[in-house]
Amino acid sequence: HQVHSREFEELYTRYEREGKARESIPAQELWTRIVEAQIETGTPYLLFKDACNAKSNQQNLGTIQSSNLCTEIIEYTAPDEIAVCNLASIALPRFVNEGAFDHQKLFEVTGQIVRNLDRVIDENYYPLEEARRSNLRHRPIGIGVQGLADLFHRLRLPFDSAEAALLNREVFETLYFAAVTASNALAVEKGAYSTFAGSPLSQGKFQFDLWGVKPSARWDWETLRQKVMKEGVRNSLLTTLMPTASTSQILGNNECMEPYTSNLYTRRVLSGEFIVCNRQLIRDLTELGLYSEDVKEQMVLANGSIQEIDGIPAEIKELYKTVWEIKQKALIDQAAERAPFICQSQSLNLFLENPTIAKVSSMHFYTWKKGLKTGIYYLRTKAAAQAIKFTVDESRRKQFCKVGEPCLTCSS
């Protein structure tokens, strides 16, 4: 576990030849067991150790042996160091301005978040000295996003469209450029992190260089490269994509970079259970004069899908496809497109309505070939029956969250 890539292969094959294995199992049988477990339970998570190490700015510290629980934090640990993640997420829908995405505003907000998270490192309470030592030496942070699907909805871009794929890449290029720029400015003020020397960034290698990818011409990367090599950066790691399963509810956004799993779902809180609709979809249907009790019940029966509801325009159906109606290849391709600007990793959930060993295996090999660090967080599958379907009549008496802002009871 202390080596990776070619060195791992050489040691593994040598130990095979020397007969050091205490027990053996056919590789295909082991793989089948892993995939079967994922189909049954959604886990285990899958990461690619070689990619995690080859594309890490902490590779000069030693071999990275694991991730955090959510598979997006890829940091070095040692017997005397416990890795720490200092995280914040940005609500992407807030950056829509007059029908376009405001890259300059994202640049400014990201810069402020870098400063805030760097301050957290200094002001934090550390229950263990090993955690304090690691955080102060390497000063890693992780800036992610929430509401990518909501951003696409506001800009009228179907999730699996070419336009959405391009914006996805552009957003994360801006995020990464802004984060490196701010961290470089902090290094000028306060000094580079103590283990900067020998890192890829100290050699002028950005995350996209480790991927062999060229950025767009939107930002001046070459000037920044020279500044980083000369002045350093304050933080060893900067960007990541955490799940935001809880925090996205506060601002009413969809989780992280995922499509909507449904346009209608139930939520349970202390005051009871209620049904939540995709507000942007309801707003669009209302403006078209198409939203009614009948449409609402058809959505319930279709598990939140609108694809088979008569009278809804094709462009609306295309815009509001759920994750079950989008090819998972599109999700993986988007993950790979933004990955050169994510210096940690991504909590990448994948969704299969009727998973098989062949389908799941094919998906895993595709994420590996695309060079992703995280192959999969959870494998999501559909339940045989949806409880919400059995409340269609009762749902007429339930209060729906409609066009307005969410109520306080919803807490979303």
Tab-separated table of C-alpha atoms in Angstrom:
chain	number	residue	atom	x	y	z
A	1	HIS	CA	0.000	0.000	0.000
A	2	GLN	CA	3.015	2.311	0.232
A	3	VAL	CA	3.744	2.250	-3.516
A	4	HIS	CA	1.761	2.736	-6.726
A	5	SER	CA	1.927	2.542	-10.513
A	6	ARG	CA	4.928	0.687	-11.975
A	7	GLU	CA	6.599	0.137	-8.603
A	8	PHE	CA	3.440	-1.564	-7.329
A	9	GLU	CA	3.305	-3.820	-10.396
A	10	GLU	CA	6.952	-4.798	-10.034
A	11	LEU	CA	6.574	-5.666	-6.349
A	12	TYR	CA	3.292	-7.508	-6.932
A	13	THR	CA	4.660	-9.716	-9.696
A	14	ARG	CA	7.855	-10.332	-7.710
A	15	TYR	CA	5.884	-11.476	-4.671
A	16	GLU	CA	3.856	-13.752	-6.952
A	17	ARG	CA	7.037	-15.351	-8.272
A	18	GLU	CA	8.414	-15.752	-4.755
A	19	GLY	CA	5.221	-17.462	-3.592
A	20	LYS	CA	4.559	-15.017	-0.777
A	21	ALA	CA	0.782	-15.091	-1.176
A	22	ARG	CA	-0.958	-16.786	1.764
A	23	GLU	CA	-4.192	-17.162	-0.174
A	24	SER	CA	-5.198	-16.548	-3.783
A	25	ILE	CA	-8.435	-15.889	-5.619
A	26	PRO	CA	-9.020	-15.506	-9.370
A	27	ALA	CA	-9.028	-11.810	-10.231
A	28	GLN	CA	-12.259	-12.117	-12.204
A	29	GLU	CA	-14.013	-13.766	-9.255
A	30	LEU	CA	-12.890	-10.984	-6.925
A	31	TRP	CA	-14.059	-8.367	-9.426
A	32	THR	CA	-17.452	-10.065	-9.735
A	33	ARG	CA	-17.860	-10.058	-5.957
A	34	ILE	CA	-17.085	-6.338	-5.811
A	35	VAL	CA	-19.585	-5.493	-8.545
A	36	GLU	CA	-22.268	-7.728	-7.043
A	37	ALA	CA	-21.851	-5.931	-3.717
A	38	GLN	CA	-22.225	-2.580	-5.463
A	39	ILE	CA	-25.422	-3.710	-7.162
A	40	GLU	CA	-26.853	-4.979	-3.874
A	41	THR	CA	-25.708	-2.200	-1.526
A	42	GLY	CA	-24.338	0.699	-3.609
A	43	THR	CA	-20.846	0.141	-2.217
A	44	PRO	CA	-17.853	-0.354	-2.006
A	45	TYR	CA	-16.594	2.931	-3.348
A	46	LEU	CA	-13.979	2.688	-6.080
A	47	LEU	CA	-10.884	4.872	-6.527
A	48	PHE	CA	-7.894	4.484	-8.820
A	49	LYS	CA	-4.716	4.719	-6.759
A	50	ASP	CA	-2.362	5.328	-9.677
A	51	ALA	CA	-4.387	8.300	-10.928
A	52	CYS	CA	-4.776	9.685	-7.397
A	53	ASN	CA	-1.007	9.774	-6.972
A	54	ALA	CA	0.130	10.696	-10.475
A	55	LYS	CA	-2.209	13.710	-10.585
A	56	SER	CA	-1.740	15.025	-7.045
A	57	ASN	CA	0.128	18.173	-6.091
A	58	GLN	CA	1.074	16.332	-2.882
A	59	GLN	CA	2.929	13.573	-4.713
A	60	ASN	CA	6.261	14.928	-3.451
A	61	LEU	CA	5.248	13.991	0.114
A	62	GLY	CA	4.905	10.268	-0.506
A	63	THR	CA	2.291	7.756	-1.613
A	64	ILE	CA	-1.334	8.735	-1.013
A	65	GLN	CA	-2.963	5.606	0.369
A	66	SER	CA	-6.630	6.485	0.763
A	67	SER	CA	-9.370	9.073	0.417
A	68	ASN	CA	-11.885	10.405	2.902
A	69	LEU	CA	-15.291	8.765	3.326
A	70	CYS	CA	-16.901	10.631	0.412
A	71	THR	CA	-14.034	9.844	-2.014
A	72	GLU	CA	-13.346	13.467	-2.993
A	73	ILE	CA	-10.526	14.317	-0.570
A	74	ILE	CA	-7.240	12.818	-1.748
A	75	GLU	CA	-4.502	13.770	0.709
A	76	TYR	CA	-1.242	12.418	2.063
A	77	THR	CA	-1.230	10.742	5.463
A	78	ALA	CA	1.570	9.319	7.597
A	79	PRO	CA	1.960	7.786	11.082
A	80	ASP	CA	2.547	11.274	12.486
A	81	GLU	CA	0.081	13.098	10.187
A	82	ILE	CA	-3.707	12.860	9.871
A	83	ALA	CA	-4.997	14.589	6.742
A	84	VAL	CA	-7.587	17.336	7.226
A	85	CYS	CA	-10.060	18.701	4.689
A	86	ASN	CA	-11.170	22.345	4.893
A	87	LEU	CA	-14.189	22.680	2.619
A	88	ALA	CA	-16.657	25.172	1.178
A	89	SER	CA	-19.128	24.959	-1.706
A	90	ILE	CA	-20.267	27.663	-4.114
A	91	ALA	CA	-23.896	27.954	-5.257
A	92	LEU	CA	-23.555	28.163	-9.040
A	93	PRO	CA	-27.088	29.443	-9.843
A	94	ARG	CA	-26.211	32.698	-8.059
A	95	PHE	CA	-23.803	33.536	-10.882
A	96	VAL	CA	-26.395	33.754	-13.646
A	97	ASN	CA	-26.561	37.368	-14.794
A	98	GLU	CA	-28.833	38.456	-17.655
A	99	GLY	CA	-28.980	34.982	-19.150
A	100	ALA	CA	-25.242	34.312	-19.005
A	101	PHE	CA	-22.776	32.890	-16.509
A	102	ASP	CA	-20.721	35.554	-14.727
A	103	HIS	CA	-17.167	34.184	-14.709
A	104	GLN	CA	-15.713	37.372	-13.241
A	105	LYS	CA	-18.029	37.175	-10.235
A	106	LEU	CA	-17.096	33.529	-9.693
A	107	PHE	CA	-13.440	34.552	-9.840
A	108	GLU	CA	-13.987	37.168	-7.127
A	109	VAL	CA	-16.035	34.951	-4.810
A	110	THR	CA	-13.596	32.053	-5.152
A	111	GLY	CA	-10.722	34.325	-4.189
A	112	GLN	CA	-12.517	35.362	-1.012
A	113	ILE	CA	-13.278	31.748	-0.122
A	114	VAL	CA	-9.593	30.832	-0.471
A	115	ARG	CA	-8.731	33.524	2.064
A	116	ASN	CA	-11.500	32.425	4.420
A	117	LEU	CA	-10.566	28.743	4.340
A	118	ASP	CA	-6.890	29.535	4.786
A	119	ARG	CA	-7.810	31.503	7.899
A	120	VAL	CA	-9.838	28.530	9.153
A	121	ILE	CA	-6.659	26.439	9.105
A	122	ASP	CA	-4.993	28.843	11.534
A	123	GLU	CA	-7.988	29.460	13.798
A	124	ASN	CA	-9.297	25.906	13.999
A	125	TYR	CA	-9.323	23.761	17.144
A	126	TYR	CA	-7.431	20.501	16.633
A	127	PRO	CA	-8.286	17.554	18.895
A	128	LEU	CA	-5.169	15.691	17.724
A	129	GLU	CA	-1.643	16.974	17.226
A	130	GLU	CA	-1.260	14.763	14.134
A	131	ALA	CA	-4.173	16.581	12.476
A	132	ARG	CA	-2.808	19.993	13.434
A	133	ARG	CA	0.644	19.131	12.107
A	134	SER	CA	-0.709	17.954	8.755
A	135	ASN	CA	-3.033	20.915	8.252
A	136	LEU	CA	-0.421	23.541	9.103
A	137	ARG	CA	2.309	21.914	6.999
A	138	HIS	CA	0.350	21.381	3.792
A	139	ARG	CA	-2.597	23.781	4.226
A	140	PRO	CA	-4.991	21.935	1.847
A	141	ILE	CA	-8.420	23.359	1.096
A	142	GLY	CA	-11.280	22.120	-1.046
A	143	ILE	CA	-13.589	24.501	-2.884
A	144	GLY	CA	-16.507	22.792	-4.603
A	145	VAL	CA	-19.905	23.657	-6.020
A	146	GLN	CA	-23.586	22.907	-5.662
A	147	GLY	CA	-26.467	23.382	-8.082
A	148	LEU	CA	-24.801	22.580	-11.416
A	149	ALA	CA	-28.119	21.121	-12.621
A	150	ASP	CA	-29.932	24.269	-11.465
A	151	LEU	CA	-27.428	26.388	-13.369
A	152	PHE	CA	-28.155	24.425	-16.547
A	153	HIS	CA	-31.905	24.830	-15.981
A	154	ARG	CA	-31.617	28.592	-15.587
A	155	LEU	CA	-29.596	28.879	-18.775
A	156	ARG	CA	-31.983	26.518	-20.620
A	157	LEU	CA	-29.293	23.912	-21.277
A	158	PRO	CA	-30.216	20.202	-21.219
A	159	PHE	CA	-27.809	18.413	-18.883
A	160	ASP	CA	-26.423	16.135	-21.584
A	161	SER	CA	-26.135	18.826	-24.276
A	162	ALA	CA	-22.864	19.962	-25.859
A	163	GLU	CA	-23.489	23.485	-24.550
A	164	ALA	CA	-23.808	22.202	-20.972
A	165	ALA	CA	-20.635	20.157	-21.360
A	166	LEU	CA	-18.728	23.256	-22.493
A	167	LEU	CA	-20.050	25.418	-19.656
A	168	ASN	CA	-19.191	22.661	-17.183
A	169	ARG	CA	-15.548	22.792	-18.269
A	170	GLU	CA	-15.459	26.601	-18.327
A	171	VAL	CA	-16.888	26.937	-14.812
A	172	PHE	CA	-14.264	24.685	-13.279
A	173	GLU	CA	-11.447	26.274	-15.234
A	174	THR	CA	-12.476	29.636	-13.767
A	175	LEU	CA	-12.784	28.118	-10.296
A	176	TYR	CA	-9.287	26.610	-10.453
A	177	PHE	CA	-7.655	29.704	-11.938
A	178	ALA	CA	-9.223	31.912	-9.277
A	179	ALA	CA	-8.186	29.564	-6.478
A	180	VAL	CA	-4.561	29.339	-7.625
A	181	THR	CA	-4.426	33.107	-8.155
A	182	ALA	CA	-5.716	33.810	-4.638
A	183	SER	CA	-3.446	31.206	-3.059
A	184	ASN	CA	-0.467	32.724	-4.853
A	185	ALA	CA	-1.405	36.175	-3.529
A	186	LEU	CA	-1.606	34.737	-0.010
A	187	ALA	CA	1.824	33.178	-0.443
A	188	VAL	CA	3.229	36.614	-1.269
A	189	GLU	CA	1.649	37.995	1.924
A	190	LYS	CA	2.243	35.134	4.358
A	191	GLY	CA	4.588	32.681	2.678
A	192	ALA	CA	4.093	29.464	0.741
A	193	TYR	CA	3.041	26.294	2.551
A	194	SER	CA	6.048	24.569	4.079
A	195	THR	CA	6.183	21.527	1.776
A	196	PHE	CA	5.782	23.500	-1.466
A	197	ALA	CA	9.319	22.745	-2.702
A	198	GLY	CA	9.371	19.700	-4.958
A	199	SER	CA	5.625	19.741	-5.634
A	200	PRO	CA	4.319	19.827	-9.210
A	201	LEU	CA	3.227	23.458	-8.692
A	202	SER	CA	6.758	24.408	-7.643
A	203	GLN	CA	7.845	23.088	-11.047
A	204	GLY	CA	5.178	25.101	-12.849
A	205	LYS	CA	2.850	22.141	-13.375
A	206	PHE	CA	-0.823	22.904	-12.904
A	207	GLN	CA	-3.424	20.173	-12.425
A	208	PHE	CA	-4.297	20.206	-16.140
A	209	ASP	CA	-0.614	19.699	-16.978
A	210	LEU	CA	-0.686	16.462	-14.984
A	211	TRP	CA	-3.602	15.409	-17.214
A	212	GLY	CA	-1.880	16.458	-20.427
A	213	VAL	CA	-4.709	18.910	-21.167
A	214	LYS	CA	-4.528	22.467	-22.493
A	215	PRO	CA	-6.769	25.133	-20.918
A	216	SER	CA	-8.759	27.688	-22.884
A	217	ALA	CA	-7.551	31.209	-23.587
A	218	ARG	CA	-10.021	32.780	-21.133
A	219	TRP	CA	-7.378	33.262	-18.413
A	220	ASP	CA	-3.656	34.110	-18.458
A	221	TRP	CA	-2.219	30.837	-17.238
A	222	GLU	CA	1.355	31.468	-18.354
A	223	THR	CA	1.775	34.632	-16.299
A	224	LEU	CA	0.285	32.822	-13.307
A	225	ARG	CA	2.636	29.884	-13.880
A	226	GLN	CA	5.682	32.136	-13.605
A	227	LYS	CA	4.325	33.793	-10.459
A	228	VAL	CA	3.626	30.451	-8.799
A	229	MET	CA	7.100	29.105	-9.573
A	230	LYS	CA	8.691	32.267	-8.177
A	231	GLU	CA	6.422	33.080	-5.222
A	232	GLY	CA	4.676	29.798	-4.417
A	233	VAL	CA	1.132	29.145	-3.236
A	234	ARG	CA	-0.300	29.137	0.264
A	235	ASN	CA	-2.245	25.869	-0.122
A	236	SER	CA	-1.150	22.494	-1.468
A	237	LEU	CA	-4.639	21.590	-2.742
A	238	LEU	CA	-7.471	23.893	-3.745
A	239	THR	CA	-10.468	22.395	-5.541
A	240	THR	CA	-12.672	19.364	-4.990
A	241	LEU	CA	-16.264	18.230	-5.520
A	242	MET	CA	-17.908	17.171	-2.271
A	243	PRO	CA	-21.459	15.727	-2.180
A	244	THR	CA	-23.188	18.785	-0.583
A	245	ALA	CA	-26.063	16.443	0.334
A	246	SER	CA	-26.951	18.580	3.354
A	247	THR	CA	-25.659	22.055	2.532
A	248	SER	CA	-27.370	22.206	-0.878
A	249	GLN	CA	-30.730	21.951	0.895
A	250	ILE	CA	-30.079	25.228	2.714
A	251	LEU	CA	-30.042	27.213	-0.535
A	252	GLY	CA	-32.537	25.009	-2.370
A	253	ASN	CA	-30.026	23.694	-4.910
A	254	ASN	CA	-29.577	20.236	-6.333
A	255	GLU	CA	-26.609	18.322	-4.991
A	256	CYS	CA	-23.133	19.132	-6.257
A	257	MET	CA	-22.722	18.388	-9.976
A	258	GLU	CA	-25.542	15.821	-10.282
A	259	PRO	CA	-28.673	15.905	-12.434
A	260	TYR	CA	-31.990	15.759	-10.596
A	261	THR	CA	-32.895	12.209	-9.578
A	262	SER	CA	-36.566	13.200	-9.772
A	263	ASN	CA	-38.664	16.281	-10.438
A	264	LEU	CA	-40.855	15.379	-7.472
A	265	TYR	CA	-39.989	13.736	-4.176
A	266	THR	CA	-41.075	13.543	-0.549
A	267	ARG	CA	-39.214	15.094	2.346
A	268	ARG	CA	-39.726	14.305	6.012
A	269	VAL	CA	-39.113	16.928	8.722
A	270	LEU	CA	-40.151	17.316	12.364
A	271	SER	CA	-43.502	18.842	11.420
A	272	GLY	CA	-44.405	16.045	9.030
A	273	GLU	CA	-43.991	14.857	5.457
A	274	PHE	CA	-44.516	16.937	2.353
A	275	ILE	CA	-43.953	16.722	-1.388
A	276	VAL	CA	-41.339	18.879	-3.087
A	277	CYS	CA	-41.379	19.700	-6.794
A	278	ASN	CA	-38.603	20.989	-9.014
A	279	ARG	CA	-39.426	24.692	-8.662
A	280	GLN	CA	-37.991	25.719	-12.019
A	281	LEU	CA	-40.019	23.031	-13.799
A	282	ILE	CA	-43.234	24.093	-12.035
A	283	ARG	CA	-42.486	27.711	-12.924
A	284	ASP	CA	-42.036	26.808	-16.597
A	285	LEU	CA	-45.183	24.683	-16.724
A	286	THR	CA	-47.176	27.409	-14.973
A	287	GLU	CA	-46.016	30.050	-17.455
A	288	LEU	CA	-47.102	27.749	-20.287
A	289	GLY	CA	-50.480	27.179	-18.626
A	290	LEU	CA	-49.766	23.457	-18.331
A	291	TYR	CA	-49.465	22.888	-14.598
A	292	SER	CA	-52.514	21.182	-13.092
A	293	GLU	CA	-53.546	18.555	-10.556
A	294	ASP	CA	-53.652	16.018	-13.377
A	295	VAL	CA	-50.068	16.774	-14.429
A	296	LYS	CA	-48.988	16.614	-10.809
A	297	GLU	CA	-50.529	13.164	-10.364
A	298	GLN	CA	-48.999	11.929	-13.606
A	299	MET	CA	-45.605	13.038	-12.281
A	300	VAL	CA	-46.247	11.078	-9.080
A	301	LEU	CA	-47.131	7.950	-11.053
A	302	ALA	CA	-44.022	8.383	-13.229
A	303	ASN	CA	-41.696	8.793	-10.218
A	304	GLY	CA	-41.102	12.444	-10.988
A	305	SER	CA	-40.555	12.055	-14.721
A	306	ILE	CA	-42.375	14.181	-17.303
A	307	GLN	CA	-41.238	12.292	-20.403
A	308	GLU	CA	-44.536	10.472	-20.998
A	309	ILE	CA	-46.907	13.304	-20.071
A	310	ASP	CA	-48.882	14.483	-23.102
A	311	GLY	CA	-48.942	18.173	-23.916
A	312	ILE	CA	-45.575	19.112	-22.436
A	313	PRO	CA	-43.298	20.541	-25.177
A	314	ALA	CA	-40.309	18.481	-26.266
A	315	GLU	CA	-37.825	21.187	-25.239
A	316	ILE	CA	-39.198	21.159	-21.678
A	317	LYS	CA	-38.952	17.373	-21.543
A	318	GLU	CA	-35.369	17.564	-22.781
A	319	LEU	CA	-34.447	20.214	-20.216
A	320	TYR	CA	-35.916	18.344	-17.245
A	321	LYS	CA	-34.748	14.801	-17.869
A	322	THR	CA	-33.923	13.022	-14.624
A	323	VAL	CA	-30.653	11.228	-14.052
A	324	TRP	CA	-32.392	7.944	-14.915
A	325	GLU	CA	-33.142	9.360	-18.379
A	326	ILE	CA	-29.586	10.533	-19.058
A	327	LYS	CA	-26.880	8.187	-20.295
A	328	GLN	CA	-24.277	7.712	-17.573
A	329	LYS	CA	-21.589	8.184	-20.200
A	330	ALA	CA	-22.586	11.864	-20.255
A	331	LEU	CA	-22.049	12.143	-16.485
A	332	ILE	CA	-18.662	10.444	-16.721
A	333	ASP	CA	-17.628	12.579	-19.694
A	334	GLN	CA	-18.524	15.753	-17.801
A	335	ALA	CA	-16.545	14.508	-14.786
A	336	ALA	CA	-13.545	13.897	-17.030
A	337	GLU	CA	-13.879	17.319	-18.709
A	338	ARG	CA	-13.721	19.214	-15.400
A	339	ALA	CA	-11.217	16.858	-13.738
A	340	PRO	CA	-8.115	18.692	-15.070
A	341	PHE	CA	-9.208	21.633	-12.914
A	342	ILE	CA	-10.026	19.593	-9.781
A	343	CYS	CA	-6.816	19.068	-7.826
A	344	GLN	CA	-8.409	16.695	-5.324
A	345	SER	CA	-11.270	14.516	-6.664
A	346	GLN	CA	-15.043	14.201	-7.108
A	347	SER	CA	-17.805	12.414	-5.188
A	348	LEU	CA	-19.109	10.820	-8.367
A	349	ASN	CA	-22.384	8.944	-7.947
A	350	LEU	CA	-23.558	6.878	-10.911
A	351	PHE	CA	-27.104	5.704	-11.605
A	352	LEU	CA	-28.388	2.515	-13.232
A	353	GLU	CA	-32.060	1.560	-13.230
A	354	ASN	CA	-31.407	-2.098	-14.038
A	355	PRO	CA	-27.772	-2.807	-13.176
A	356	THR	CA	-25.982	-5.942	-14.308
A	357	ILE	CA	-22.419	-7.093	-13.753
A	358	ALA	CA	-21.650	-6.349	-17.398
A	359	LYS	CA	-23.121	-2.818	-17.271
A	360	VAL	CA	-21.403	-1.873	-14.022
A	361	SER	CA	-18.077	-3.344	-15.148
A	362	SER	CA	-18.260	-1.428	-18.407
A	363	MET	CA	-18.944	1.779	-16.487
A	364	HIS	CA	-15.971	1.212	-14.175
A	365	PHE	CA	-13.580	0.531	-17.017
A	366	TYR	CA	-14.779	3.665	-18.776
A	367	THR	CA	-14.078	5.870	-15.735
A	368	TRP	CA	-10.641	4.255	-15.468
A	369	LYS	CA	-9.861	4.868	-19.137
A	370	LYS	CA	-10.936	8.506	-18.759
A	371	GLY	CA	-8.263	8.886	-16.070
A	372	LEU	CA	-10.586	9.748	-13.192
A	373	LYS	CA	-9.271	9.513	-9.638
A	374	THR	CA	-12.631	8.439	-8.222
A	375	GLY	CA	-14.339	5.754	-10.269
A	376	ILE	CA	-17.547	5.781	-8.261
A	377	TYR	CA	-18.875	6.966	-4.921
A	378	TYR	CA	-22.311	5.321	-4.672
A	379	LEU	CA	-23.955	3.187	-7.318
A	380	ARG	CA	-27.584	4.312	-7.191
A	381	THR	CA	-30.278	1.911	-8.337
A	382	LYS	CA	-34.074	2.189	-8.413
A	383	ALA	CA	-36.319	0.549	-5.851
A	384	ALA	CA	-38.791	-2.024	-7.156
A	385	ALA	CA	-41.679	0.153	-5.933
A	386	GLN	CA	-41.946	3.837	-5.078
A	387	ALA	CA	-43.919	4.620	-1.927
A	388	ILE	CA	-45.015	8.002	-3.278
A	389	LYS	CA	-47.097	6.270	-5.962
A	390	PHE	CA	-49.463	4.889	-3.354
A	391	THR	CA	-50.439	8.355	-2.158
A	392	VAL	CA	-51.807	9.815	-5.379
A	393	ASP	CA	-55.296	10.492	-4.036
A	394	GLU	CA	-53.955	11.686	-0.717
A	395	SER	CA	-51.487	13.936	-2.499
A	396	ARG	CA	-54.387	16.156	-3.587
A	397	ARG	CA	-54.708	17.155	0.070
A	398	LYS	CA	-50.995	17.663	0.615
A	399	GLN	CA	-49.494	21.078	0.293
A	400	PHE	CA	-47.038	21.300	-2.568
A	401	CYS	CA	-44.073	23.638	-2.731
A	402	LYS	CA	-44.788	25.480	-5.955
A	403	VAL	CA	-43.462	28.555	-7.698
A	404	GLY	CA	-42.474	30.703	-4.724
A	405	GLU	CA	-39.452	30.466	-2.501
A	406	PRO	CA	-39.405	27.475	-0.139
A	407	CYS	CA	-41.244	27.895	3.144
A	408	LEU	CA	-39.502	27.833	6.497
A	409	THR	CA	-41.019	24.449	7.300
A	410	CYS	CA	-39.304	22.972	4.241
A	411	SER	CA	-35.910	24.195	5.452
A	412	SER	CA	-34.572	23.928	1.904
